[in-house]
XYZ file of C-alpha atoms in Angstrom:
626
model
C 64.301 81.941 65.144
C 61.712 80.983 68.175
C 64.597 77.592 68.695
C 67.603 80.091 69.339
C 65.596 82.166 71.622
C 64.736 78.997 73.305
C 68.079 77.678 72.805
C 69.434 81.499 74.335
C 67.341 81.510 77.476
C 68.069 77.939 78.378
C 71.710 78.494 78.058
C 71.705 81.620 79.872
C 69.604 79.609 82.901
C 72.317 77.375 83.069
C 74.950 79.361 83.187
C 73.394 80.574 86.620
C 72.176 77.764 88.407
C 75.382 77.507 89.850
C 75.080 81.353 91.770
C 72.460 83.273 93.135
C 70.590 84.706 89.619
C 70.444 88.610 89.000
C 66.996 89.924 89.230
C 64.891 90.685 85.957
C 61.932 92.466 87.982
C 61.038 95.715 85.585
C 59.805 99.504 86.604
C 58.553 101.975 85.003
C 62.342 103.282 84.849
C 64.699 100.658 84.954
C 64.881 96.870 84.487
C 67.355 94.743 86.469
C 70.671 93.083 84.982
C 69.368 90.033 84.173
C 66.832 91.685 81.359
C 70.327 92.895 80.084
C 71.916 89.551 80.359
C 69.355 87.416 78.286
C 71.128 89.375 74.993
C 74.819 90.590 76.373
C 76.070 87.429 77.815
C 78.670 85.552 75.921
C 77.763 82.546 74.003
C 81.345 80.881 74.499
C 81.937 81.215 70.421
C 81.484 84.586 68.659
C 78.801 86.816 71.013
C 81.156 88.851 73.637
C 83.910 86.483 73.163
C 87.424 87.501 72.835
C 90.166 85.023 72.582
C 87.979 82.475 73.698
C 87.213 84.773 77.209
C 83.981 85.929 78.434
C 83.901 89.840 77.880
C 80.223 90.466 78.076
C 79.493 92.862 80.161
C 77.431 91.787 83.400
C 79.712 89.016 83.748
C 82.723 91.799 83.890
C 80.328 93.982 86.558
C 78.561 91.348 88.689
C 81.446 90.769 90.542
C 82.674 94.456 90.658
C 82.279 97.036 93.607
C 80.190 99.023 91.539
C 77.509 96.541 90.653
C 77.603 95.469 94.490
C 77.470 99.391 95.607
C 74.317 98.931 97.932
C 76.047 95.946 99.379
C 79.277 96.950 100.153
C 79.379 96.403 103.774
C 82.041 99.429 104.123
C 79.617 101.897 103.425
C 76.897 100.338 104.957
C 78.887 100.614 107.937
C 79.478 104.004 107.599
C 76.005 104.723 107.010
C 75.168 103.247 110.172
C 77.926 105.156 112.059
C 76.379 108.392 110.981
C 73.120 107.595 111.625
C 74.057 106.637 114.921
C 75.396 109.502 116.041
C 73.152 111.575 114.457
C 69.749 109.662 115.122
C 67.808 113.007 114.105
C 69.171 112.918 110.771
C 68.725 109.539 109.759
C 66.373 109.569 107.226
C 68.331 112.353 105.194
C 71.703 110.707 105.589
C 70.549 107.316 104.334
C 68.468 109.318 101.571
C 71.751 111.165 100.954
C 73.789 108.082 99.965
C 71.556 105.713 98.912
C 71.672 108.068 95.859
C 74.261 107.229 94.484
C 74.901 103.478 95.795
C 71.415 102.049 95.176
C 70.379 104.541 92.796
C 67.315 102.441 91.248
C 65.419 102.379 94.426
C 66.034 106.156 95.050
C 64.564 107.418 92.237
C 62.199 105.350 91.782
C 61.033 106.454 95.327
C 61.623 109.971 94.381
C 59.058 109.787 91.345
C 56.902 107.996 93.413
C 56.792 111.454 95.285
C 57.941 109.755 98.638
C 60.509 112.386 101.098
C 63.256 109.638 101.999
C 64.390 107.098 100.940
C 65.853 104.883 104.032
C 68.367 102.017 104.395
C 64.820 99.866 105.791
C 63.558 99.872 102.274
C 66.986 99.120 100.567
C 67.476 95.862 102.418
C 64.230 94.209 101.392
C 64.847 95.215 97.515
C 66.268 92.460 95.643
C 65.405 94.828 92.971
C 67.232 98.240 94.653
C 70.499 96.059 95.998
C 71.264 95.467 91.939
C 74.009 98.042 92.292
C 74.606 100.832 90.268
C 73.660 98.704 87.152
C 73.101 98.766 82.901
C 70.203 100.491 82.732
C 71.440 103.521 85.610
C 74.184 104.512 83.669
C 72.793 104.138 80.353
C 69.790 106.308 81.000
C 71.530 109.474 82.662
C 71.570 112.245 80.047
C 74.112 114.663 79.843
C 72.404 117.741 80.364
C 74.135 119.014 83.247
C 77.326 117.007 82.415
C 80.440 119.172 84.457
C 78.094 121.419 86.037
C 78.238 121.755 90.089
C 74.685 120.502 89.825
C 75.620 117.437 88.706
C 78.183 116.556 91.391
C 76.985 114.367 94.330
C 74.582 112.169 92.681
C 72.438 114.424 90.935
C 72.292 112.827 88.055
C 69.870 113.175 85.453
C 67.247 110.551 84.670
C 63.503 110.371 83.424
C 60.886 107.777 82.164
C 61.456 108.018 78.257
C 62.887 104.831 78.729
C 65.970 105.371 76.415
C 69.456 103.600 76.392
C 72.013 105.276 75.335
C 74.963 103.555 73.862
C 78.533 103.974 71.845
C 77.685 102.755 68.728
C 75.699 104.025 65.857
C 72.655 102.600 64.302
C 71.575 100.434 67.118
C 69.435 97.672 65.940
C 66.335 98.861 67.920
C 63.577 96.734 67.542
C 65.057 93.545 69.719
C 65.604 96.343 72.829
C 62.072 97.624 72.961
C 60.435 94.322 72.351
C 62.464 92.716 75.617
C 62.502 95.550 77.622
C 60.424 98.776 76.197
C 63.988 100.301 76.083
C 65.347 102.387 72.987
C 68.575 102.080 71.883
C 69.876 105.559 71.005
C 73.297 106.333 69.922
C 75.037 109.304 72.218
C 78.892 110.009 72.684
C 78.540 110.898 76.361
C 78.656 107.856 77.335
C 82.415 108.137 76.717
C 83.275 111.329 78.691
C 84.588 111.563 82.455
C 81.895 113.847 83.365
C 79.652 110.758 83.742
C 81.588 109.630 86.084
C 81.383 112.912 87.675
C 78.055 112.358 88.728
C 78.515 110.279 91.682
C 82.132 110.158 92.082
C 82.052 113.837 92.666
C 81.354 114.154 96.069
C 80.214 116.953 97.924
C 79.166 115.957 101.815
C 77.235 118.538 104.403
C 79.440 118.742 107.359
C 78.067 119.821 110.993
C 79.270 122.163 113.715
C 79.274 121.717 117.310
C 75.908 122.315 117.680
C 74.685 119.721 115.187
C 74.106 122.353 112.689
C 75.110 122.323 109.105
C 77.974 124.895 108.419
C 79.201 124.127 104.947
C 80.277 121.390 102.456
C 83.399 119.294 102.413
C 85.033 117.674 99.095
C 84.983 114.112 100.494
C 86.344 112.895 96.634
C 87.190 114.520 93.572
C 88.783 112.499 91.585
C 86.890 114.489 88.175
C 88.051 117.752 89.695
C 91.814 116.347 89.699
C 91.521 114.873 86.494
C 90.292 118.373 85.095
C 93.653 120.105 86.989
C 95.850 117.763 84.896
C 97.567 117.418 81.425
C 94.746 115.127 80.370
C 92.080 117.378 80.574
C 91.313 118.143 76.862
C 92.860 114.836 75.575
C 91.231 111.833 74.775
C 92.356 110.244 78.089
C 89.317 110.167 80.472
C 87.953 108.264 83.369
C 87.368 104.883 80.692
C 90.456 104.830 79.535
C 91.724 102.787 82.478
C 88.416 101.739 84.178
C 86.715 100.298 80.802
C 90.090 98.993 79.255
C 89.099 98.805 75.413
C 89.314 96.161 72.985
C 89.967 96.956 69.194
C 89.058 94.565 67.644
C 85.469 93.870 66.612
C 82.905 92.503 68.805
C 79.578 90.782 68.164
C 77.597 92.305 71.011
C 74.136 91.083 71.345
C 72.804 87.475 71.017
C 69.727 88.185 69.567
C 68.519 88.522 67.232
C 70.848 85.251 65.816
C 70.249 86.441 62.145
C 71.663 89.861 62.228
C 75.233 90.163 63.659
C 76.525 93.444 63.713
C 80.933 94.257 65.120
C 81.183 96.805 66.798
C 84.854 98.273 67.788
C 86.076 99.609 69.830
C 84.402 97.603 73.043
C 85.112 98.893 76.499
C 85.350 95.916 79.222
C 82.808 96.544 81.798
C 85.833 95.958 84.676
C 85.371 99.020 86.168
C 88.331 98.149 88.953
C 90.266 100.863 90.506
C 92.547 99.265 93.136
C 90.197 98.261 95.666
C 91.562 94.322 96.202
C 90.516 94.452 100.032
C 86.861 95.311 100.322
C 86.279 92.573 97.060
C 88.628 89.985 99.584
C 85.904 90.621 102.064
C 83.392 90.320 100.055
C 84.523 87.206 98.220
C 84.651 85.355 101.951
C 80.783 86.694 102.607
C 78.591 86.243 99.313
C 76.022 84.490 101.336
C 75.712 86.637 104.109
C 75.976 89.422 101.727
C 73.664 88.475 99.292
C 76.027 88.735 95.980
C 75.379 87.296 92.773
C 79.220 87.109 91.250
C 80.905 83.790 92.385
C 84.133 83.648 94.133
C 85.854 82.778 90.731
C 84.174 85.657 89.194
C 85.324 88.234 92.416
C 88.924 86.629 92.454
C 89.670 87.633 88.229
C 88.082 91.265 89.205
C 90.198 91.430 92.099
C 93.230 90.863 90.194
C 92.595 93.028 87.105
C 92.663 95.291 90.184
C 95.906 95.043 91.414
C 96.739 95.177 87.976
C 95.299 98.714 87.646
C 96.741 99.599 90.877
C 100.101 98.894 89.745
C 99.193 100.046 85.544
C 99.153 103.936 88.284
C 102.281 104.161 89.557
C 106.267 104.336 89.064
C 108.501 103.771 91.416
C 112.469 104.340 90.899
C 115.055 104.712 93.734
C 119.050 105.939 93.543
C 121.402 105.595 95.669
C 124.310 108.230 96.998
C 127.342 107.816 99.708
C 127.961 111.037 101.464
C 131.061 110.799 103.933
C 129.694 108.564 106.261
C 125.961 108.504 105.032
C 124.301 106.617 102.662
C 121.497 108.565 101.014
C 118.641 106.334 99.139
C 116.723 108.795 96.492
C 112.823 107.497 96.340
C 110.604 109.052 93.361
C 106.598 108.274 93.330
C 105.387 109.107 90.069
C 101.748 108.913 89.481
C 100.618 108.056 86.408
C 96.926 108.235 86.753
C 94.367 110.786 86.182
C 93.681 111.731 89.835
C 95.398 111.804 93.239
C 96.840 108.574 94.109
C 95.173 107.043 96.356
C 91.998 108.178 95.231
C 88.217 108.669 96.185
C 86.934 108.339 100.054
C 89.097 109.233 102.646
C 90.093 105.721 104.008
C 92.577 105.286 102.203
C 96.657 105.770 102.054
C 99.688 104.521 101.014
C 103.043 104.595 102.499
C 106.581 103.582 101.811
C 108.296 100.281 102.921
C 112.516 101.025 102.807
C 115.009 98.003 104.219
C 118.018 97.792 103.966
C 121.006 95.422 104.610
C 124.733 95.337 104.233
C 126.329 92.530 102.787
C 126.111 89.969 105.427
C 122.174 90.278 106.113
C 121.735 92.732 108.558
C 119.393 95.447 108.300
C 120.379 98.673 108.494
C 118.062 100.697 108.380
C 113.743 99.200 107.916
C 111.153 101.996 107.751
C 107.300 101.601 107.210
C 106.875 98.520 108.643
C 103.424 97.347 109.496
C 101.740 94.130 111.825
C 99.015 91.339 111.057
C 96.700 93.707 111.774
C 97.795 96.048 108.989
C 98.739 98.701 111.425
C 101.967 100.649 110.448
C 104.520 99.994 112.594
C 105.970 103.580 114.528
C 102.778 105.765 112.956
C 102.461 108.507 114.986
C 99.142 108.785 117.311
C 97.511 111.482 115.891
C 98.748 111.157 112.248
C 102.035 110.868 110.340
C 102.967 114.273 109.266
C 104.495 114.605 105.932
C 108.604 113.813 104.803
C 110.746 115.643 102.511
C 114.142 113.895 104.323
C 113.535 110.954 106.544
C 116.386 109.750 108.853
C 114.387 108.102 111.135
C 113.075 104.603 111.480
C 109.737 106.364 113.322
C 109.502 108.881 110.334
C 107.572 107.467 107.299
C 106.056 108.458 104.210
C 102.052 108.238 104.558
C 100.324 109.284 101.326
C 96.742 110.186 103.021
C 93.871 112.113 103.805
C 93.303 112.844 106.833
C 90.052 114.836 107.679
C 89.354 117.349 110.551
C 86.537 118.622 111.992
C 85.610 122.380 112.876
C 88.117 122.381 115.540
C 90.938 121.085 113.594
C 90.379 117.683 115.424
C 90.853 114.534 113.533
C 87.551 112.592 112.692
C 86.547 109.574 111.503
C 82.780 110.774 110.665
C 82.212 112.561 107.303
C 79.555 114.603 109.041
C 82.092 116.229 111.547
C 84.494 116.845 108.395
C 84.873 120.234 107.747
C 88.651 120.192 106.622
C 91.438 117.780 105.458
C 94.155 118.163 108.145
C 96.382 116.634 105.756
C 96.152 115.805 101.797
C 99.626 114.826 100.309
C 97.627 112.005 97.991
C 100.352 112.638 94.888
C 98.547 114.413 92.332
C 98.749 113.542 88.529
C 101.212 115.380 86.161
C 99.832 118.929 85.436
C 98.287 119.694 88.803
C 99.041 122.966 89.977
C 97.207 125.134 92.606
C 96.563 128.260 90.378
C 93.577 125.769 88.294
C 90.035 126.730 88.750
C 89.589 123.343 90.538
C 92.302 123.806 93.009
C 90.020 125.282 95.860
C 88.253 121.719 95.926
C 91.366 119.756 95.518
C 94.189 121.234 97.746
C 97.152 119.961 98.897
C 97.413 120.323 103.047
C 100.476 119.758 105.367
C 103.879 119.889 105.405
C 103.879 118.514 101.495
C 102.744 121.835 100.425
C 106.446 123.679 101.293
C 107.958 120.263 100.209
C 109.634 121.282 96.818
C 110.003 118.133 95.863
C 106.221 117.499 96.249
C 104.458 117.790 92.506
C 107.541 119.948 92.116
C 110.627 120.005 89.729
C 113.068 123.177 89.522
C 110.356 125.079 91.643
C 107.372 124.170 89.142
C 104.216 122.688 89.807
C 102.838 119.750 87.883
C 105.392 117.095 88.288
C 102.829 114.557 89.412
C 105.485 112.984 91.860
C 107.471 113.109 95.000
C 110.809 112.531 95.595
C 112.227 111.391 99.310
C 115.232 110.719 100.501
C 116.313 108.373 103.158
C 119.473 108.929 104.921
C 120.972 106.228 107.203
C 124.794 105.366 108.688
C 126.881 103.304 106.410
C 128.226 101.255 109.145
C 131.026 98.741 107.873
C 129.227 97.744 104.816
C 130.606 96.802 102.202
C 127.855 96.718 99.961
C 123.643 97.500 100.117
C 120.861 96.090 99.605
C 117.694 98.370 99.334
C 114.108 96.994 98.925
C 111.691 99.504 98.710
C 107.676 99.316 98.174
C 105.003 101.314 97.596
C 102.135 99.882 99.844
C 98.480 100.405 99.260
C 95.349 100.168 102.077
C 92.038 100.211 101.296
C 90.999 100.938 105.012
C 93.422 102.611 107.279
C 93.800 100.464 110.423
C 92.640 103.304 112.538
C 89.626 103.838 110.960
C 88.651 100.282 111.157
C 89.132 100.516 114.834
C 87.189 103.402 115.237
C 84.037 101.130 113.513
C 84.682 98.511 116.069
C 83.001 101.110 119.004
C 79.854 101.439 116.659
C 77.339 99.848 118.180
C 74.985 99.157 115.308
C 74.271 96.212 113.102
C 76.292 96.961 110.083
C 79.074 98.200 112.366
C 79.695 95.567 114.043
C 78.743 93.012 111.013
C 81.936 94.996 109.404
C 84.071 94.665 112.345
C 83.555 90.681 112.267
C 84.213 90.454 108.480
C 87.507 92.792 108.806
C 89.153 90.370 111.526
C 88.625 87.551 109.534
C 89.916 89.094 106.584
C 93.174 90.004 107.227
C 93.797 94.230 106.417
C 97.626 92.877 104.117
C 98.586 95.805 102.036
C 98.721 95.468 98.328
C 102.680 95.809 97.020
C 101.797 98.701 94.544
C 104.869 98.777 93.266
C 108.169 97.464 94.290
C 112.160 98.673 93.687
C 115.368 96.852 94.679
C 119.004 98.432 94.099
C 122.201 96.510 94.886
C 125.755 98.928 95.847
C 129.084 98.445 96.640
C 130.281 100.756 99.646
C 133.355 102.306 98.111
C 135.813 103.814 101.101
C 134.693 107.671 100.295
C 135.490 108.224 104.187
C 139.218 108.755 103.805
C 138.602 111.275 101.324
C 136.969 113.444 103.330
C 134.294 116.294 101.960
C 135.150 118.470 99.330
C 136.026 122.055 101.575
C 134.451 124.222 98.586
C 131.971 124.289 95.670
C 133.678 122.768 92.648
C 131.669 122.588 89.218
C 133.516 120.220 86.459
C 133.510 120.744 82.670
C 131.292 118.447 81.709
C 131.552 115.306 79.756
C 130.508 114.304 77.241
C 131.607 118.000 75.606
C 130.369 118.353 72.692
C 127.286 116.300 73.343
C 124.137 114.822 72.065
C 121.846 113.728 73.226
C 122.841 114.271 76.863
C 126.168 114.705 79.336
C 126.818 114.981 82.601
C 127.551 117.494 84.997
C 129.861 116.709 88.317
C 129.796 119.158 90.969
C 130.570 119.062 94.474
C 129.665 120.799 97.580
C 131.918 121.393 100.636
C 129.148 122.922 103.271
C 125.291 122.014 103.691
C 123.681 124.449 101.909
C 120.565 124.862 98.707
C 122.338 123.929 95.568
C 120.265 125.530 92.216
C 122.581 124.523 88.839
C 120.122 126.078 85.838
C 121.436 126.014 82.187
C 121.103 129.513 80.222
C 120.930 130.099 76.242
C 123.463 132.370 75.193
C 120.830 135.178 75.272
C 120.939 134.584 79.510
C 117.253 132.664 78.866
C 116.789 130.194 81.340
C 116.258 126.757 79.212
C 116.093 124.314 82.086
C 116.727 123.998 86.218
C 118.701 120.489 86.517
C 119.078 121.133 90.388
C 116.989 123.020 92.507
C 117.207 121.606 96.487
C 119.183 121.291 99.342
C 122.253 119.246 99.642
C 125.216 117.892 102.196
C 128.579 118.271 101.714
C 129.460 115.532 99.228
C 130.506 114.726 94.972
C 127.086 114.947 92.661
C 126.187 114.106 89.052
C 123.747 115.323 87.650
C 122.527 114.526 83.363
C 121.612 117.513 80.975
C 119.140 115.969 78.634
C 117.782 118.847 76.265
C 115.166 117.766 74.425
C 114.025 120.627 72.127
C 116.967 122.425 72.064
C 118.899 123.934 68.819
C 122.746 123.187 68.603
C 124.418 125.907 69.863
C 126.684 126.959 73.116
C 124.888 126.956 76.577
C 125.993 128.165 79.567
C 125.504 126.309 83.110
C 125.672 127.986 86.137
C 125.902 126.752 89.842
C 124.458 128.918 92.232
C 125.326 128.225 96.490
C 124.829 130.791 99.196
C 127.192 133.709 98.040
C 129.073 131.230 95.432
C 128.151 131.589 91.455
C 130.116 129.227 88.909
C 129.354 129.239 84.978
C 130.845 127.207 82.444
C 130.499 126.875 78.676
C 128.586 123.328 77.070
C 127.918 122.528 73.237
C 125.389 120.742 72.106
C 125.604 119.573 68.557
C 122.706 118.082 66.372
């Protein structure tokens, strides 16, 4: 038994000489990752191996942004910003979010009964920069778990010195013999209020005067997931950020003599769809100090994009109207929060190009430069599109925060308000939740009714935009449209580059020679012939077909056509006049629509569907049959 452990540590030594080790210094609360490594590292046969990959778990989180959180040279930047232009709060701003980002050296300074904890005494802790690591999260009891006390980093840890884990009947003895940690099993390890803990984020904001006037929800990403259909489900914050394994999963190297599956096993990935900041990082270790090799930050930054792209749908339509070509864009998010999510920097916006059939564009919106500055953003900040017909209008999905005189800011301590918040939100969002206050929708998207919206009802978890551009002499189309994803807004980069401080300006150098490329989040590419609708001219009144397939299962199509500009609701009754579903509920040009019926728990029966325009009300009769 003494030979394997030999055999163990020797093997794990090795496997690090090639990058900077993790540290293994123990308090009287916590114990760095490498403690955690000498048993959860993969052995390369049956320990933490899966398909003949690495899945043990500081390998996974080394090169993550969470177990470099006190390194992240974003936030130190920010940090510095504050502090900068607020010298007389320094040492509660740095104590304020070295809470949550190097949470070890906090609280082991707030034990040791000392007032602050400072940014000084984090950059001389090999110990404090190991992130928010195994023996943080494993340690924080659930006590408070969805309370407001818990929000912001208040997390609740003390010196009993137990880990708790997933699985039942730990194997105990090993653990406190290593470390003088206790393996207990608890099943909040698995629930999103965790998570909540930090990534619920409440920030003080100041007025003019430099005094503190309220709080601002800087990220809420719990609070969203609570407004949404999977509250109450088993789908929580690890179901996409710990992807999980099924299969059984020899977890520990030692002790060699008693192997134990466990299943399920969550990956420690813990990627959302930051690929930037990890870029960044993965061109600085040295200078930053990391211990995850570029190899290591390159497979976390594409599980990333992965995840990035696992969040979101994106479909587009196309429509000829007279001499108009209408392309129909839906964002659907498919995550458990607003997309993007969490601090305030970042946004994504629509890409649309398109060209006729000999090459030329037509019509290219949402362009952007090397720089990663969109192209035609307005100065102060893009307001929000329901119909966009022109190339200096585009679809910004951001927050953009304001301070107490409806200014935009770029310092979290000025922000009192979000000036605008049309992040999509996920399927079941709706303004009347509990949660809503904390999570609001701002701007123009809020009297958008296509925004989270479908037949007037909140919760879609989408928005739908249309693009409208001349038809020209085409003869057929070409649309490419993409969904593109920043981690840091151009303009708030630039406002870091007039920060004179170290970790401002040690940013700004980093950021120009890492080039700010959006991520394609997701991409869409339709090909049309122009048929010659010009010579037929508009129809000159509203027309509703019969229609067809009649009778139908499982759907049919209704053709109707409008003859003025004007809001266009077709809704389909039971025969008892109960509204059973709103197919159409916006406004429309003149022009020749379809539109599918696609009941889904309906009886068979005879339905009636009624088109309603401005003073003109047409009903016809449809079967369905099952």
């Amino acid at each position: 038994m003494l030979k394997s452990f030999i055999a163990i540590i020797v093997l794990f030594t090795f496997s690090l000489s090639a990058q900077a080790p993790l540290p293994n210094v123990q308090t009287s609360m916590f114990a760095g990752s490498g403690n955690c490594a000498i048993c959860h590292s993969s052995d390369g046969v049956n320990v933490l191996t899966h398909n003949g990959q690495d899945i043990s778990m500081v390998t996974a989180w080394r090169s993550t942004m969470m177990g470099n959180s006190s390194k992240d040279p974003l936030w130190r930047a920010m940090v510095s910003e504050e502090t900068n232009r607020f010298p007389m709060l320094k040492n509660t701003i740095e104590n304020t979010c070295t809470r949550c980002h190097a949470p070890m050296g906090y609280t082991e300074s707030e034990r040791a009964g000392n007032e602050f904890y400072t940014m000084d005494s984090l950059r001389v802790s090999t110990f404090a920069n190991d992130g928010v690591n195994c023996t943080v999260c494993h340690q924080i009891k659930p006590e408070n778990f969805g309370q407001q006390a818990s929000y912001s980093g208040h997390y609740k840890i003390d010196t009993t010195r137990i880990i708790y884990g997933p699985y039942q009947n730990p194997l105990a003895q090993p653990m406190i013999s290593m470390s003088n940690f206790t393996p207990v099993f608890a099943t909040h390890m698995n629930s999103s209020e965790l998570c909540a803990t930090c990534h619920t984020l409440f920030t003080p904001y100041l007025d003019n005067n430099n005094q503190i006037a309220g709080t601002f929800p800087e990220q809420t990403p719990y609070l969203e997931w609570k407004n949404s259909v999977y509250n109450g489900t088993s789908t929580n914050c690890q179901s996409c950020h710990m992807p999980v394994i099924t299969d059984s999963i020899d977890i520990a190297t030692i002790p060699a003599w008693h192997v134990v599956k466990r299943a399920p096993f969550r990956k420690h990935d813990f990627v959302g769809g930051n690929y930037y900041m990890l870029e960044m990082m993965k061109n600085n270790i040295d200078s930053l100090g990391l211990t995850a090799t570029a190899a290591q930050i390159t497979g976390t930054q594409e599980k990333a994009l992965q995840n990035l792209r696992n969040g979101i749908s994106l479909s587009a339509t196309s429509e000829i109207i007279g001499d108009t070509i209408e392309i129909t864009v839906v964002i659907q998010n498919l995550t458990g929060h607003k997309i993007p999510s969490g601090i305030p920097t970042r946004r994504m916006w629509i890409n649309l190009q398109a060209k006729d059939h000999l090459g030329n564009v037509m019509f290219d919106n949402g362009r952007y430069n090397s720089e990663g500055r969109i192209l035609g953003y307005d100065s102060s900040y893009e307001k929000h599109y329901d119909v966009i017909n022109q190339g200096d209008q585009i679809q910004v999905y951001e927050a953009i925060i304001g301070d107490v005189d409806n200014e935009r800011t770029y310092t979290l301590l000025r922000a009192a308000t979000y000036l605008k918040d049309n992040r999509i939100p996920p399927v079941g969002f709706t303004s009347q939740h509990s949660s809503y206050d904390s999570t609001k929708i701002y701007g123009e998207a809020l009297y958008d009714p296509n925004f989270n919206k479908s037949g007037g009802i909140e919760g879609s978890g989408k928005d739908v935009v249309r693009y409208r551009f001349a038809r020209g002499n085409a003869a057929s189309v070409t649309v490419n449209t993409k969904l593109l994803f920043q981690t840091v807004m151009w303009e708030f980069a630039d406002h870091l580059t007039h920060v004179p401080t170290y970790d401002a300006q040690k940013f700004v150098q980093m950021y120009h020679t890492t080039p700010n490329i959006p991520l394609v989040a997701a991409e869409k590419e339709i090909q049309f012939v122009v048929t010659d609708v010009k010579n037929e001219g508009a129809p000159s009144s509203f027309i509703l077909h019969q229609n067809y397939p009649n009778p139908f299962n499982p759907e049919t199509t209704i053709r109707y056509e409008i003859g003025k500009e004007s809001f266009v609701n077709i809704s389909v009754f039971d025969i008892n006049a109960n509204l059973v579903d709103v197919l159409v509920d916006e406004h429309k040009y003149p022009g020749i629509y379809n539109v599918k019926f696609e009941p889904k728990n309906l009886g068979s029966g005879v339905y009636f569907y009624v088109l309603r325009s401005g003073n003109s009300t047409i009903t016809k009769k449809l079967t369905l049959l099952k």
